[in-house]
mmCIF file of C-alpha atoms in Angstrom:
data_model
loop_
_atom_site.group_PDB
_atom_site.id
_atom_site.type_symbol
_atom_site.label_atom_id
_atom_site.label_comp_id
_atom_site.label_asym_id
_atom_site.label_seq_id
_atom_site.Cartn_x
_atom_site.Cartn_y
_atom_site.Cartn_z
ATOM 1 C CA UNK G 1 12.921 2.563 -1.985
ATOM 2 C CA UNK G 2 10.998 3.162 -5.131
ATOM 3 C CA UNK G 3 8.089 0.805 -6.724
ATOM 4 C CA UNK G 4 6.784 0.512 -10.097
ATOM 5 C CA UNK G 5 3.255 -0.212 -9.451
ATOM 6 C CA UNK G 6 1.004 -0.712 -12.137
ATOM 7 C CA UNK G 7 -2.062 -2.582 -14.044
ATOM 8 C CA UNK G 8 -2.576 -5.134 -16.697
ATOM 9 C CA UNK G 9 -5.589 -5.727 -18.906
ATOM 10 C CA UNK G 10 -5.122 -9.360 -18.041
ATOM 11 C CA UNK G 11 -9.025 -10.920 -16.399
ATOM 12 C CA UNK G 12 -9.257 -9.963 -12.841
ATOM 13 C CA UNK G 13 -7.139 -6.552 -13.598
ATOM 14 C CA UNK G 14 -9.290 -4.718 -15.358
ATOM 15 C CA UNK G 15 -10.858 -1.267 -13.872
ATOM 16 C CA UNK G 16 -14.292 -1.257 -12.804
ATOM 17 C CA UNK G 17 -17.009 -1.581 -15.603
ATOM 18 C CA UNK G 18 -18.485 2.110 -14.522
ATOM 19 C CA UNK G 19 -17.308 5.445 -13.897
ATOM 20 C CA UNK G 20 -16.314 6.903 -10.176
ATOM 21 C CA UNK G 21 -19.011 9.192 -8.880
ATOM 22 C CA UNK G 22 -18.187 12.979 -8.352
ATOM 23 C CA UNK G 23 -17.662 12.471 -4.351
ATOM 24 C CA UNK G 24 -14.965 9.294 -5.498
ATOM 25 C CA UNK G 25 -13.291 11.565 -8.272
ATOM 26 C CA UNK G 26 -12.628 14.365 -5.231
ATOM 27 C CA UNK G 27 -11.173 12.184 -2.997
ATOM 28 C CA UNK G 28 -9.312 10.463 -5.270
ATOM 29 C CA UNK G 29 -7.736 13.811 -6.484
ATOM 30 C CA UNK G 30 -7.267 14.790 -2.841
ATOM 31 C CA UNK G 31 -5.277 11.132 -2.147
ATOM 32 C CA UNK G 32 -3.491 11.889 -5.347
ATOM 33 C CA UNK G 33 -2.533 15.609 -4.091
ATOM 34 C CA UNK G 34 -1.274 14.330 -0.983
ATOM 35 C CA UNK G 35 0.461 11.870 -2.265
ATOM 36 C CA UNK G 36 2.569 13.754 -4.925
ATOM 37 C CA UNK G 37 3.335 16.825 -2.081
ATOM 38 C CA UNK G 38 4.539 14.456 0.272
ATOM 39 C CA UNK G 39 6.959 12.889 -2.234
ATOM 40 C CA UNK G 40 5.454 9.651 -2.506
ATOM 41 C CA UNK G 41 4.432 9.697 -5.975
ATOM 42 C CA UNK G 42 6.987 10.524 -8.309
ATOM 43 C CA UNK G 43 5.746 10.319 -11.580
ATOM 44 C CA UNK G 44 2.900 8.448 -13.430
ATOM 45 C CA UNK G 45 1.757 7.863 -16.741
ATOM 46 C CA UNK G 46 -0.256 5.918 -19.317
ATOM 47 C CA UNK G 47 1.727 3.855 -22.129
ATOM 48 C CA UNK G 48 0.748 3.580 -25.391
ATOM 49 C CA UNK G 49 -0.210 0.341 -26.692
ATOM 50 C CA UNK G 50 2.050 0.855 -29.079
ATOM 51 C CA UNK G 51 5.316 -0.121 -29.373
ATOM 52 C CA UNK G 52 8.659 0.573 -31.066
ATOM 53 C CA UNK G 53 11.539 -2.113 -30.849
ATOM 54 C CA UNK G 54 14.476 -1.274 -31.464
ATOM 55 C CA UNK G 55 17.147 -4.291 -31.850
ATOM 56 C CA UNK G 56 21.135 -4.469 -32.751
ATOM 57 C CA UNK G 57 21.613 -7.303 -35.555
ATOM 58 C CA UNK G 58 25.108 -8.208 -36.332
ATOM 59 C CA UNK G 59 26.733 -3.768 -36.919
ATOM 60 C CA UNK G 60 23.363 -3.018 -37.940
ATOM 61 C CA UNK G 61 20.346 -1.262 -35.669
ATOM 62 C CA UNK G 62 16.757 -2.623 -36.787
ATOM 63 C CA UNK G 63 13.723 -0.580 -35.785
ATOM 64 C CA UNK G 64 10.163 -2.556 -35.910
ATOM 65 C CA UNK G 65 6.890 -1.210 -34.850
ATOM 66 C CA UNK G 66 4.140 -2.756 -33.897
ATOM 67 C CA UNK G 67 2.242 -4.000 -30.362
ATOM 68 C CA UNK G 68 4.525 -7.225 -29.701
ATOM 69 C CA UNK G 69 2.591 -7.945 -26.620
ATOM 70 C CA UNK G 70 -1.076 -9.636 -26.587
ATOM 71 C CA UNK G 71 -3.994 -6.718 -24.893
ATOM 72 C CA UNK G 72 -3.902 -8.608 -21.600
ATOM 73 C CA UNK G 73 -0.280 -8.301 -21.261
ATOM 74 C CA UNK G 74 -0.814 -4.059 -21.575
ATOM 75 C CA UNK G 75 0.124 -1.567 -18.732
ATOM 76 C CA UNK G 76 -2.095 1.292 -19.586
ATOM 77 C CA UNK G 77 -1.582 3.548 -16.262
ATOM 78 C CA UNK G 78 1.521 3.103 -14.270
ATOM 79 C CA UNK G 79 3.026 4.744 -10.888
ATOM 80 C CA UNK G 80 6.439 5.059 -9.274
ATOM 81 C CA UNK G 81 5.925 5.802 -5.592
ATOM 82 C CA UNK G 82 9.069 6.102 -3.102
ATOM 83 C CA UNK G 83 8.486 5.303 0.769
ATOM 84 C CA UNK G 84 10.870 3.705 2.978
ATOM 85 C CA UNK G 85 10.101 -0.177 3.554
ATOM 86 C CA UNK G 86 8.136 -2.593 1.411
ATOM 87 C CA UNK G 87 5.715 -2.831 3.707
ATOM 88 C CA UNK G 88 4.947 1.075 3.458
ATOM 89 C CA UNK G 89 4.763 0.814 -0.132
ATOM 90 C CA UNK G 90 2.853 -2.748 -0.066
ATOM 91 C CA UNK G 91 0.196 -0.519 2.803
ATOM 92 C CA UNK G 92 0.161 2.134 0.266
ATOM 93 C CA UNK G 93 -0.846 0.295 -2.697
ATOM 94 C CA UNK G 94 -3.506 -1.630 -0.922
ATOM 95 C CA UNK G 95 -4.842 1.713 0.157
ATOM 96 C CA UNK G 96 -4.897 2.997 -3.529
ATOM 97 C CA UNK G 97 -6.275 0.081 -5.096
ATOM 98 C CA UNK G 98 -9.538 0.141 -3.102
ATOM 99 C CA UNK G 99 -9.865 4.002 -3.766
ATOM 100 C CA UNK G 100 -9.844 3.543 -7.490
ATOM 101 C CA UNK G 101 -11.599 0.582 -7.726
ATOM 102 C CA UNK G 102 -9.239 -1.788 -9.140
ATOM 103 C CA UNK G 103 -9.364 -5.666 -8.149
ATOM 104 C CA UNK G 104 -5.371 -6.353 -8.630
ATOM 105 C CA UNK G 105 -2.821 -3.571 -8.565
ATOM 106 C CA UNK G 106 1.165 -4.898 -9.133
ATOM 107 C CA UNK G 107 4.029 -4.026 -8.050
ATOM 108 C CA UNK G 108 7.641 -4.122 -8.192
ATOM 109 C CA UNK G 109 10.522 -2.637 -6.875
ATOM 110 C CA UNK G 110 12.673 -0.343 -8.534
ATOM 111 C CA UNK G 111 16.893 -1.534 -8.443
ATOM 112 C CA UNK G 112 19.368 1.074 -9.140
#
């Protein structure tokens, strides 16, 4: 099963107000190593905030730019993780959101 697990700007989701020390950055990156070798991260990302829509009017194909979603509403950093039960992946993000300091990580599961 994979999960789209992410963060909004939205109050209560923000990262913490200071950097992660040197000894929280290292075991962060070793969490992070473990986690892609072992297949349960498959990719991740930041988004712009940015956006391009792109909509079908009548024959014709519009393109707009713009942000068309308010700052909290933003995903900056994003993560699709694969493990085998909800539970595992619900375990997993609880794990990861107390390494990296964030108050509210969400999630979803991926349907294909």
């Amino acid at each position: 099963m994979q999960f789209f697990v992410y963060f909004t700007m939205a109050e209560g989701c923000q990262p913490r107000p200071s950097a992660p020390s040197p000894e929280e950055m290292a075991e962060m990156a070793k969490f992070h190593e473990e986690a892609i070798k072992s297949g349960v991260i498959v990719a991740t990302g930041r988004l712009s905030p940015t956006t391009t829509r792109v909509r079908l009017e009548g024959s014709e194909v519009s393109i707009t730019d713009g942000p068309f979603i308010e700052g909290k509403e933003m995903i900056p950093g994003f993560s699709v993780i694969e493990l085998d039960t909800k539970q595992e992946a619900i375990d997993w993000v609880a794990r990861y959101r107390e390494m990296i300091g964030m108050p509210e990580l969400r999630m979803a599961e991926i349907f294909t």
